[in-house]
Amino acid sequence: MRECIFCFGLKENQIFLETDFFKVLLDKYPVQNGHILIVAKEHRMSLKELTDAELVDLIYLEKRLVTIIENHFEVLGITVLQNDAGVMQQGTHFHVHIVPRYQNDGFYDNQVLEQHELLTDNLIQIITEHY
Ligand SMILES: [Zn+2]
């Protein structure tokens, strides 16, 4: 937590919008112009840790940002992206990426993953049993 840039590294002038539970700023390393981050005010490391009030605040904030960008810019749409737990970048905490998208922008072109065995039947069974 001490090394968390979102707890200790954000400057007030980076934050252009706030809600009760989240701060909104431009990504320091944007994959596209206008790449925005929604950052939890509390040091949360997973979606699982968010309170119900935070979840509600988050989804409304996401909707507002998507709506405003799509209504005011010539984008094809928005990708809302959120890493969780161990795949979150080290030294950060819970955040959501808002990425403006364009036709043929190559967003997925470099995403070729090393495949791991995950039996789809088993996945569906486990999710439906535990939901
Ligand atoms: Zn933090």
mmCIF file of N, CA and C and ligand atoms in Angstrom:
data_model
loop_
_atom_site.group_PDB
_atom_site.id
_atom_site.type_symbol
_atom_site.label_atom_id
_atom_site.label_comp_id
_atom_site.label_asym_id
_atom_site.label_seq_id
_atom_site.Cartn_x
_atom_site.Cartn_y
_atom_site.Cartn_z
ATOM 1 N N MET A 1 0.822 -1.214 0.000
ATOM 2 C CA MET A 1 0.000 0.000 0.000
ATOM 3 C C MET A 1 0.857 1.266 0.000
ATOM 4 N N ARG A 2 1.953 1.235 0.729
ATOM 5 C CA ARG A 2 2.849 2.394 0.756
ATOM 6 C C ARG A 2 3.405 2.725 -0.625
ATOM 7 N N GLU A 3 3.578 1.689 -1.428
ATOM 8 C CA GLU A 3 4.133 1.900 -2.760
ATOM 9 C C GLU A 3 3.050 2.069 -3.810
ATOM 10 N N CYS A 4 1.820 2.213 -3.369
ATOM 11 C CA CYS A 4 0.708 2.342 -4.317
ATOM 12 C C CYS A 4 0.658 3.757 -4.886
ATOM 13 N N ILE A 5 0.810 3.869 -6.208
ATOM 14 C CA ILE A 5 0.813 5.207 -6.815
ATOM 15 C C ILE A 5 -0.561 5.867 -6.724
ATOM 16 N N PHE A 6 -1.609 5.066 -6.653
ATOM 17 C CA PHE A 6 -2.947 5.670 -6.575
ATOM 18 C C PHE A 6 -3.254 6.164 -5.162
ATOM 19 N N CYS A 7 -2.624 5.579 -4.152
ATOM 20 C CA CYS A 7 -2.798 6.082 -2.787
ATOM 21 C C CYS A 7 -1.879 7.278 -2.515
ATOM 22 N N PHE A 8 -0.685 7.221 -3.063
ATOM 23 C CA PHE A 8 0.311 8.229 -2.670
ATOM 24 C C PHE A 8 0.916 9.015 -3.818
ATOM 25 N N GLY A 9 0.663 8.604 -5.046
ATOM 26 C CA GLY A 9 1.351 9.239 -6.174
ATOM 27 C C GLY A 9 0.522 10.181 -7.021
ATOM 28 N N LEU A 10 -0.786 10.268 -6.746
ATOM 29 C CA LEU A 10 -1.623 11.135 -7.576
ATOM 30 C C LEU A 10 -1.535 12.577 -7.097
ATOM 31 N N LYS A 11 -1.437 13.476 -8.068
ATOM 32 C CA LYS A 11 -1.446 14.901 -7.739
ATOM 33 C C LYS A 11 -2.867 15.427 -7.956
ATOM 34 N N GLU A 12 -3.258 16.349 -7.108
ATOM 35 C CA GLU A 12 -4.623 16.878 -7.172
ATOM 36 C C GLU A 12 -4.957 17.427 -8.556
ATOM 37 N N ASN A 13 -3.947 18.023 -9.229
ATOM 38 C CA ASN A 13 -4.239 18.626 -10.530
ATOM 39 C C ASN A 13 -4.415 17.589 -11.649
ATOM 40 N N GLN A 14 -4.123 16.322 -11.361
ATOM 41 C CA GLN A 14 -4.384 15.267 -12.342
ATOM 42 C C GLN A 14 -5.862 14.875 -12.341
ATOM 43 N N ILE A 15 -6.512 15.074 -11.214
ATOM 44 C CA ILE A 15 -7.887 14.587 -11.029
ATOM 45 C C ILE A 15 -8.847 15.661 -11.545
ATOM 46 N N PHE A 16 -9.607 15.309 -12.591
ATOM 47 C CA PHE A 16 -10.507 16.322 -13.155
ATOM 48 C C PHE A 16 -11.969 16.104 -12.777
ATOM 49 N N LEU A 17 -12.240 14.992 -12.089
ATOM 50 C CA LEU A 17 -13.612 14.713 -11.670
ATOM 51 C C LEU A 17 -13.548 13.762 -10.486
ATOM 52 N N GLU A 18 -14.496 13.905 -9.552
ATOM 53 C CA GLU A 18 -14.564 12.988 -8.414
ATOM 54 C C GLU A 18 -16.004 12.641 -8.117
ATOM 55 N N THR A 19 -16.206 11.429 -7.666
ATOM 56 C CA THR A 19 -17.516 11.048 -7.112
ATOM 57 C C THR A 19 -17.270 10.718 -5.642
ATOM 58 N N ASP A 20 -18.266 10.158 -4.977
ATOM 59 C CA ASP A 20 -18.077 9.814 -3.567
ATOM 60 C C ASP A 20 -16.922 8.828 -3.378
ATOM 61 N N PHE A 21 -16.762 7.901 -4.336
ATOM 62 C CA PHE A 21 -15.822 6.804 -4.121
ATOM 63 C C PHE A 21 -14.714 6.688 -5.168
ATOM 64 N N PHE A 22 -14.759 7.536 -6.198
ATOM 65 C CA PHE A 22 -13.780 7.394 -7.281
ATOM 66 C C PHE A 22 -13.232 8.744 -7.736
ATOM 67 N N LYS A 23 -12.006 8.669 -8.259
ATOM 68 C CA LYS A 23 -11.356 9.812 -8.877
ATOM 69 C C LYS A 23 -11.214 9.510 -10.362
ATOM 70 N N VAL A 24 -11.285 10.552 -11.175
ATOM 71 C CA VAL A 24 -11.184 10.368 -12.623
ATOM 72 C C VAL A 24 -10.031 11.219 -13.144
ATOM 73 N N LEU A 25 -9.166 10.583 -13.928
ATOM 74 C CA LEU A 25 -7.995 11.269 -14.462
ATOM 75 C C LEU A 25 -7.601 10.651 -15.796
ATOM 76 N N LEU A 26 -6.737 11.340 -16.518
ATOM 77 C CA LEU A 26 -6.218 10.781 -17.767
ATOM 78 C C LEU A 26 -5.134 9.767 -17.439
ATOM 79 N N ASP A 27 -5.089 8.682 -18.208
ATOM 80 C CA ASP A 27 -4.043 7.679 -18.029
ATOM 81 C C ASP A 27 -2.697 8.296 -18.397
ATOM 82 N N LYS A 28 -1.697 8.020 -17.572
ATOM 83 C CA LYS A 28 -0.352 8.559 -17.799
ATOM 84 C C LYS A 28 0.299 7.919 -19.028
ATOM 85 N N TYR A 29 -0.115 6.710 -19.346
ATOM 86 C CA TYR A 29 0.431 5.992 -20.509
ATOM 87 C C TYR A 29 -0.729 5.555 -21.403
ATOM 88 N N PRO A 30 -1.354 6.517 -22.060
ATOM 89 C CA PRO A 30 -2.584 6.213 -22.806
ATOM 90 C C PRO A 30 -2.340 5.298 -24.001
ATOM 91 N N VAL A 31 -3.248 4.345 -24.208
ATOM 92 C CA VAL A 31 -3.200 3.531 -25.424
ATOM 93 C C VAL A 31 -3.919 4.257 -26.564
ATOM 94 N N GLN A 32 -4.675 5.292 -26.206
ATOM 95 C CA GLN A 32 -5.376 6.118 -27.184
ATOM 96 C C GLN A 32 -5.543 7.497 -26.556
ATOM 97 N N ASN A 33 -5.586 8.531 -27.368
ATOM 98 C CA ASN A 33 -5.878 9.853 -26.832
ATOM 99 C C ASN A 33 -7.223 9.820 -26.118
ATOM 100 N N GLY A 34 -7.286 10.417 -24.947
ATOM 101 C CA GLY A 34 -8.528 10.424 -24.193
ATOM 102 C C GLY A 34 -8.727 9.190 -23.332
ATOM 103 N N HIS A 35 -7.706 8.358 -23.195
ATOM 104 C CA HIS A 35 -7.749 7.177 -22.329
ATOM 105 C C HIS A 35 -7.846 7.648 -20.873
ATOM 106 N N ILE A 36 -8.940 7.298 -20.244
ATOM 107 C CA ILE A 36 -9.263 7.788 -18.892
ATOM 108 C C ILE A 36 -9.156 6.648 -17.888
ATOM 109 N N LEU A 37 -8.784 6.995 -16.671
ATOM 110 C CA LEU A 37 -8.807 6.035 -15.567
ATOM 111 C C LEU A 37 -9.830 6.477 -14.525
ATOM 112 N N ILE A 38 -10.576 5.507 -14.046
ATOM 113 C CA ILE A 38 -11.433 5.697 -12.876
ATOM 114 C C ILE A 38 -10.722 4.958 -11.748
ATOM 115 N N VAL A 39 -10.323 5.675 -10.717
ATOM 116 C CA VAL A 39 -9.507 5.091 -9.655
ATOM 117 C C VAL A 39 -10.277 5.118 -8.329
ATOM 118 N N ALA A 40 -10.333 3.986 -7.656
ATOM 119 C CA ALA A 40 -10.995 3.927 -6.354
ATOM 120 C C ALA A 40 -10.277 4.833 -5.356
ATOM 121 N N LYS A 41 -11.038 5.510 -4.516
ATOM 122 C CA LYS A 41 -10.421 6.351 -3.485
ATOM 123 C C LYS A 41 -9.799 5.491 -2.388
ATOM 124 N N GLU A 42 -10.423 4.350 -2.127
ATOM 125 C CA GLU A 42 -9.876 3.431 -1.120
ATOM 126 C C GLU A 42 -8.932 2.437 -1.789
ATOM 127 N N HIS A 43 -8.002 1.905 -1.007
ATOM 128 C CA HIS A 43 -7.037 0.940 -1.540
ATOM 129 C C HIS A 43 -7.703 -0.429 -1.661
ATOM 130 N N ARG A 44 -8.376 -0.654 -2.761
ATOM 131 C CA ARG A 44 -9.020 -1.933 -3.039
ATOM 132 C C ARG A 44 -8.173 -2.671 -4.068
ATOM 133 N N MET A 45 -8.060 -3.982 -3.898
ATOM 134 C CA MET A 45 -7.235 -4.758 -4.816
ATOM 135 C C MET A 45 -8.047 -5.659 -5.734
ATOM 136 N N SER A 46 -9.361 -5.612 -5.600
ATOM 137 C CA SER A 46 -10.200 -6.485 -6.418
ATOM 138 C C SER A 46 -11.620 -5.931 -6.449
ATOM 139 N N LEU A 47 -12.301 -6.254 -7.517
ATOM 140 C CA LEU A 47 -13.732 -5.955 -7.607
ATOM 141 C C LEU A 47 -14.481 -6.552 -6.419
ATOM 142 N N LYS A 48 -14.000 -7.697 -5.940
ATOM 143 C CA LYS A 48 -14.627 -8.394 -4.821
ATOM 144 C C LYS A 48 -14.641 -7.545 -3.551
ATOM 145 N N GLU A 49 -13.705 -6.613 -3.437
ATOM 146 C CA GLU A 49 -13.577 -5.806 -2.224
ATOM 147 C C GLU A 49 -14.455 -4.560 -2.242
ATOM 148 N N LEU A 50 -15.028 -4.243 -3.394
ATOM 149 C CA LEU A 50 -15.838 -3.035 -3.461
ATOM 150 C C LEU A 50 -17.153 -3.217 -2.711
ATOM 151 N N THR A 51 -17.550 -2.194 -1.986
ATOM 152 C CA THR A 51 -18.834 -2.218 -1.289
ATOM 153 C C THR A 51 -19.954 -2.040 -2.314
ATOM 154 N N ASP A 52 -21.166 -2.332 -1.913
ATOM 155 C CA ASP A 52 -22.308 -2.132 -2.810
ATOM 156 C C ASP A 52 -22.424 -0.665 -3.219
ATOM 157 N N ALA A 53 -22.188 0.234 -2.287
ATOM 158 C CA ALA A 53 -22.268 1.658 -2.607
ATOM 159 C C ALA A 53 -21.199 2.046 -3.637
ATOM 160 N N GLU A 54 -20.008 1.481 -3.504
ATOM 161 C CA GLU A 54 -18.946 1.759 -4.475
ATOM 162 C C GLU A 54 -19.308 1.203 -5.847
ATOM 163 N N LEU A 55 -19.873 -0.001 -5.870
ATOM 164 C CA LEU A 55 -20.259 -0.609 -7.149
ATOM 165 C C LEU A 55 -21.307 0.231 -7.877
ATOM 166 N N VAL A 56 -22.274 0.706 -7.135
ATOM 167 C CA VAL A 56 -23.326 1.535 -7.742
ATOM 168 C C VAL A 56 -22.722 2.834 -8.267
ATOM 169 N N ASP A 57 -21.896 3.458 -7.454
ATOM 170 C CA ASP A 57 -21.221 4.689 -7.860
ATOM 171 C C ASP A 57 -20.401 4.441 -9.133
ATOM 172 N N LEU A 58 -19.699 3.327 -9.183
ATOM 173 C CA LEU A 58 -18.838 3.001 -10.313
ATOM 174 C C LEU A 58 -19.623 2.826 -11.602
ATOM 175 N N ILE A 59 -20.692 2.061 -11.556
ATOM 176 C CA ILE A 59 -21.410 1.780 -12.804
ATOM 177 C C ILE A 59 -22.094 3.047 -13.324
ATOM 178 N N TYR A 60 -22.566 3.898 -12.425
ATOM 179 C CA TYR A 60 -23.151 5.161 -12.876
ATOM 180 C C TYR A 60 -22.074 6.069 -13.461
ATOM 181 N N LEU A 61 -20.918 6.089 -12.832
ATOM 182 C CA LEU A 61 -19.816 6.905 -13.343
ATOM 183 C C LEU A 61 -19.385 6.413 -14.728
ATOM 184 N N GLU A 62 -19.254 5.102 -14.867
ATOM 185 C CA GLU A 62 -18.896 4.538 -16.177
ATOM 186 C C GLU A 62 -19.928 4.939 -17.227
ATOM 187 N N LYS A 63 -21.189 4.811 -16.876
ATOM 188 C CA LYS A 63 -22.255 5.160 -17.824
ATOM 189 C C LYS A 63 -22.187 6.628 -18.219
ATOM 190 N N ARG A 64 -21.962 7.506 -17.245
ATOM 191 C CA ARG A 64 -21.889 8.946 -17.536
ATOM 192 C C ARG A 64 -20.710 9.252 -18.452
ATOM 193 N N LEU A 65 -19.553 8.685 -18.161
ATOM 194 C CA LEU A 65 -18.371 8.953 -18.984
ATOM 195 C C LEU A 65 -18.571 8.434 -20.411
ATOM 196 N N VAL A 66 -19.064 7.216 -20.530
ATOM 197 C CA VAL A 66 -19.319 6.631 -21.856
ATOM 198 C C VAL A 66 -20.317 7.504 -22.624
ATOM 199 N N THR A 67 -21.376 7.899 -21.964
ATOM 200 C CA THR A 67 -22.405 8.715 -22.609
ATOM 201 C C THR A 67 -21.837 10.047 -23.088
ATOM 202 N N ILE A 68 -21.108 10.716 -22.222
ATOM 203 C CA ILE A 68 -20.562 12.036 -22.567
ATOM 204 C C ILE A 68 -19.591 11.922 -23.741
ATOM 205 N N ILE A 69 -18.693 10.945 -23.678
ATOM 206 C CA ILE A 69 -17.699 10.807 -24.753
ATOM 207 C C ILE A 69 -18.380 10.419 -26.068
ATOM 208 N N GLU A 70 -19.278 9.446 -26.006
ATOM 209 C CA GLU A 70 -19.936 9.007 -27.246
ATOM 210 C C GLU A 70 -20.832 10.093 -27.835
ATOM 211 N N ASN A 71 -21.390 10.946 -27.000
ATOM 212 C CA ASN A 71 -22.266 12.011 -27.498
ATOM 213 C C ASN A 71 -21.495 13.216 -28.025
ATOM 214 N N HIS A 72 -20.238 13.373 -27.615
ATOM 215 C CA HIS A 72 -19.515 14.596 -27.963
ATOM 216 C C HIS A 72 -18.301 14.384 -28.851
ATOM 217 N N PHE A 73 -17.945 13.133 -29.111
ATOM 218 C CA PHE A 73 -16.782 12.866 -29.958
ATOM 219 C C PHE A 73 -17.146 11.833 -31.013
ATOM 220 N N GLU A 74 -16.419 11.875 -32.111
ATOM 221 C CA GLU A 74 -16.697 10.964 -33.227
ATOM 222 C C GLU A 74 -16.012 9.621 -32.991
ATOM 223 N N VAL A 75 -16.397 8.952 -31.924
ATOM 224 C CA VAL A 75 -15.825 7.641 -31.633
ATOM 225 C C VAL A 75 -16.791 6.558 -32.099
ATOM 226 N N LEU A 76 -16.239 5.375 -32.352
ATOM 227 C CA LEU A 76 -17.091 4.240 -32.685
ATOM 228 C C LEU A 76 -17.798 3.747 -31.419
ATOM 229 N N GLY A 77 -17.080 3.816 -30.311
ATOM 230 C CA GLY A 77 -17.601 3.397 -29.015
ATOM 231 C C GLY A 77 -16.503 3.491 -27.976
ATOM 232 N N ILE A 78 -16.736 2.865 -26.851
ATOM 233 C CA ILE A 78 -15.784 2.913 -25.737
ATOM 234 C C ILE A 78 -15.524 1.481 -25.279
ATOM 235 N N THR A 79 -14.290 1.177 -24.961
ATOM 236 C CA THR A 79 -13.997 -0.070 -24.269
ATOM 237 C C THR A 79 -13.791 0.253 -22.798
ATOM 238 N N VAL A 80 -14.568 -0.418 -21.955
ATOM 239 C CA VAL A 80 -14.438 -0.291 -20.498
ATOM 240 C C VAL A 80 -13.710 -1.541 -20.030
ATOM 241 N N LEU A 81 -12.561 -1.331 -19.412
ATOM 242 C CA LEU A 81 -11.663 -2.445 -19.140
ATOM 243 C C LEU A 81 -11.197 -2.407 -17.686
ATOM 244 N N GLN A 82 -11.258 -3.545 -17.023
ATOM 245 C CA GLN A 82 -10.861 -3.574 -15.621
ATOM 246 C C GLN A 82 -10.114 -4.860 -15.312
ATOM 247 N N ASN A 83 -8.863 -4.744 -14.939
ATOM 248 C CA ASN A 83 -8.090 -5.890 -14.490
ATOM 249 C C ASN A 83 -8.433 -6.168 -13.030
ATOM 250 N N ASP A 84 -8.195 -7.385 -12.600
ATOM 251 C CA ASP A 84 -8.557 -7.711 -11.225
ATOM 252 C C ASP A 84 -7.460 -8.521 -10.549
ATOM 253 N N ALA A 85 -7.326 -8.273 -9.254
ATOM 254 C CA ALA A 85 -6.434 -9.043 -8.378
ATOM 255 C C ALA A 85 -5.010 -9.096 -8.943
ATOM 256 N N GLY A 86 -4.477 -10.291 -9.117
ATOM 257 C CA GLY A 86 -3.074 -10.452 -9.458
ATOM 258 C C GLY A 86 -2.648 -9.918 -10.812
ATOM 259 N N VAL A 87 -3.594 -9.656 -11.694
ATOM 260 C CA VAL A 87 -3.209 -9.105 -12.998
ATOM 261 C C VAL A 87 -3.228 -7.575 -13.014
ATOM 262 N N MET A 88 -3.606 -6.992 -11.889
ATOM 263 C CA MET A 88 -3.519 -5.539 -11.792
ATOM 264 C C MET A 88 -2.051 -5.129 -11.780
ATOM 265 N N GLN A 89 -1.752 -4.024 -12.417
ATOM 266 C CA GLN A 89 -0.360 -3.570 -12.460
ATOM 267 C C GLN A 89 0.163 -3.341 -11.044
ATOM 268 N N GLN A 90 1.340 -3.869 -10.781
ATOM 269 C CA GLN A 90 1.921 -3.744 -9.446
ATOM 270 C C GLN A 90 2.109 -2.269 -9.080
ATOM 271 N N GLY A 91 1.825 -1.949 -7.828
ATOM 272 C CA GLY A 91 1.956 -0.567 -7.385
ATOM 273 C C GLY A 91 0.733 0.279 -7.673
ATOM 274 N N THR A 92 -0.357 -0.385 -8.059
ATOM 275 C CA THR A 92 -1.615 0.327 -8.269
ATOM 276 C C THR A 92 -2.694 -0.336 -7.421
ATOM 277 N N HIS A 93 -3.892 0.215 -7.472
ATOM 278 C CA HIS A 93 -5.033 -0.477 -6.887
ATOM 279 C C HIS A 93 -6.218 -0.392 -7.842
ATOM 280 N N PHE A 94 -7.385 -0.782 -7.379
ATOM 281 C CA PHE A 94 -8.538 -0.946 -8.273
ATOM 282 C C PHE A 94 -8.768 0.286 -9.143
ATOM 283 N N HIS A 95 -8.840 0.018 -10.441
ATOM 284 C CA HIS A 95 -9.142 1.090 -11.386
ATOM 285 C C HIS A 95 -9.783 0.507 -12.638
ATOM 286 N N VAL A 96 -10.431 1.373 -13.374
ATOM 287 C CA VAL A 96 -11.107 0.984 -14.614
ATOM 288 C C VAL A 96 -10.603 1.883 -15.728
ATOM 289 N N HIS A 97 -10.331 1.272 -16.872
ATOM 290 C CA HIS A 97 -9.893 2.026 -18.048
ATOM 291 C C HIS A 97 -11.102 2.353 -18.922
ATOM 292 N N ILE A 98 -11.150 3.585 -19.386
ATOM 293 C CA ILE A 98 -12.159 4.026 -20.350
ATOM 294 C C ILE A 98 -11.382 4.408 -21.608
ATOM 295 N N VAL A 99 -11.533 3.603 -22.647
ATOM 296 C CA VAL A 99 -10.706 3.804 -23.847
ATOM 297 C C VAL A 99 -11.601 4.133 -25.048
ATOM 298 N N PRO A 100 -11.450 5.339 -25.595
ATOM 299 C CA PRO A 100 -12.180 5.667 -26.824
ATOM 300 C C PRO A 100 -11.733 4.746 -27.959
ATOM 301 N N ARG A 101 -12.712 4.282 -28.736
ATOM 302 C CA ARG A 101 -12.401 3.321 -29.811
ATOM 303 C C ARG A 101 -12.858 3.856 -31.162
ATOM 304 N N TYR A 102 -12.122 3.411 -32.175
ATOM 305 C CA TYR A 102 -12.388 3.826 -33.545
ATOM 306 C C TYR A 102 -12.387 2.594 -34.445
ATOM 307 N N GLN A 103 -13.030 2.734 -35.583
ATOM 308 C CA GLN A 103 -13.032 1.641 -36.558
ATOM 309 C C GLN A 103 -11.599 1.271 -36.903
ATOM 310 N N ASN A 104 -11.289 -0.012 -36.911
ATOM 311 C CA ASN A 104 -9.970 -0.518 -37.312
ATOM 312 C C ASN A 104 -8.821 0.133 -36.545
ATOM 313 N N ASP A 105 -9.011 0.362 -35.254
ATOM 314 C CA ASP A 105 -7.948 1.009 -34.470
ATOM 315 C C ASP A 105 -6.888 0.026 -33.964
ATOM 316 N N GLY A 106 -7.058 -1.242 -34.242
ATOM 317 C CA GLY A 106 -6.027 -2.221 -33.886
ATOM 318 C C GLY A 106 -5.988 -2.583 -32.421
ATOM 319 N N PHE A 107 -7.051 -2.261 -31.700
ATOM 320 C CA PHE A 107 -7.058 -2.449 -30.249
ATOM 321 C C PHE A 107 -6.692 -3.872 -29.831
ATOM 322 N N TYR A 108 -7.232 -4.846 -30.543
ATOM 323 C CA TYR A 108 -6.998 -6.239 -30.158
ATOM 324 C C TYR A 108 -5.867 -6.907 -30.941
ATOM 325 N N ASP A 109 -5.226 -6.163 -31.829
ATOM 326 C CA ASP A 109 -4.255 -6.777 -32.742
ATOM 327 C C ASP A 109 -3.075 -7.431 -32.044
ATOM 328 N N ASN A 110 -2.642 -6.866 -30.941
ATOM 329 C CA ASN A 110 -1.459 -7.400 -30.271
ATOM 330 C C ASN A 110 -1.809 -8.321 -29.103
ATOM 331 N N GLN A 111 -3.083 -8.674 -29.002
ATOM 332 C CA GLN A 111 -3.490 -9.477 -27.862
ATOM 333 C C GLN A 111 -3.601 -10.945 -28.234
ATOM 334 N N VAL A 112 -2.466 -11.584 -28.344
ATOM 335 C CA VAL A 112 -2.413 -13.017 -28.573
ATOM 336 C C VAL A 112 -1.895 -13.632 -27.275
ATOM 337 N N LEU A 113 -2.751 -14.352 -26.592
ATOM 338 C CA LEU A 113 -2.407 -14.855 -25.272
ATOM 339 C C LEU A 113 -1.858 -16.274 -25.327
ATOM 340 N N GLU A 114 -0.969 -16.558 -24.416
ATOM 341 C CA GLU A 114 -0.568 -17.944 -24.198
ATOM 342 C C GLU A 114 -1.788 -18.669 -23.643
ATOM 343 N N GLN A 115 -2.174 -19.726 -24.277
ATOM 344 C CA GLN A 115 -3.410 -20.395 -23.889
ATOM 345 C C GLN A 115 -3.184 -21.345 -22.718
ATOM 346 N N HIS A 116 -4.096 -21.256 -21.748
ATOM 347 C CA HIS A 116 -4.075 -22.166 -20.605
ATOM 348 C C HIS A 116 -5.336 -22.998 -20.625
ATOM 349 N N GLU A 117 -5.225 -24.187 -20.119
ATOM 350 C CA GLU A 117 -6.373 -25.078 -20.131
ATOM 351 C C GLU A 117 -7.420 -24.607 -19.128
ATOM 352 N N LEU A 118 -8.602 -24.348 -19.620
ATOM 353 C CA LEU A 118 -9.724 -23.988 -18.752
ATOM 354 C C LEU A 118 -10.930 -24.631 -19.406
ATOM 355 N N LEU A 119 -11.405 -25.700 -18.815
ATOM 356 C CA LEU A 119 -12.475 -26.453 -19.447
ATOM 357 C C LEU A 119 -13.773 -25.671 -19.360
ATOM 358 N N THR A 120 -14.292 -25.319 -20.497
ATOM 359 C CA THR A 120 -15.458 -24.459 -20.554
ATOM 360 C C THR A 120 -16.665 -25.090 -19.865
ATOM 361 N N ASP A 121 -16.861 -26.383 -20.041
ATOM 362 C CA ASP A 121 -17.993 -27.032 -19.380
ATOM 363 C C ASP A 121 -17.874 -26.885 -17.868
ATOM 364 N N ASN A 122 -16.681 -27.116 -17.366
ATOM 365 C CA ASN A 122 -16.412 -27.001 -15.938
ATOM 366 C C ASN A 122 -16.611 -25.565 -15.456
ATOM 367 N N LEU A 123 -16.157 -24.613 -16.237
ATOM 368 C CA LEU A 123 -16.301 -23.196 -15.891
ATOM 369 C C LEU A 123 -17.771 -22.832 -15.754
ATOM 370 N N ILE A 124 -18.566 -23.216 -16.725
ATOM 371 C CA ILE A 124 -19.991 -22.896 -16.703
ATOM 372 C C ILE A 124 -20.671 -23.576 -15.520
ATOM 373 N N GLN A 125 -20.306 -24.840 -15.264
ATOM 374 C CA GLN A 125 -20.897 -25.564 -14.141
ATOM 375 C C GLN A 125 -20.576 -24.866 -12.821
ATOM 376 N N ILE A 126 -19.318 -24.505 -12.632
ATOM 377 C CA ILE A 126 -18.895 -23.876 -11.377
ATOM 378 C C ILE A 126 -19.577 -22.522 -11.194
ATOM 379 N N ILE A 127 -19.651 -21.737 -12.252
ATOM 380 C CA ILE A 127 -20.289 -20.433 -12.139
ATOM 381 C C ILE A 127 -21.769 -20.584 -11.815
ATOM 382 N N THR A 128 -22.456 -21.457 -12.508
ATOM 383 C CA THR A 128 -23.892 -21.602 -12.256
ATOM 384 C C THR A 128 -24.179 -22.197 -10.885
ATOM 385 N N GLU A 129 -23.285 -23.042 -10.383
ATOM 386 C CA GLU A 129 -23.466 -23.593 -9.037
ATOM 387 C C GLU A 129 -23.226 -22.549 -7.937
ATOM 388 N N HIS A 130 -22.323 -21.627 -8.192
ATOM 389 C CA HIS A 130 -21.923 -20.684 -7.141
ATOM 390 C C HIS A 130 -22.554 -19.302 -7.263
ATOM 391 N N TYR A 131 -23.290 -19.078 -8.326
ATOM 392 C CA TYR A 131 -23.868 -17.738 -8.522
ATOM 393 C C TYR A 131 -24.964 -17.489 -7.509
HETATM 394 ZN ZN ZN B 1 -3.714 2.135 -3.211
#
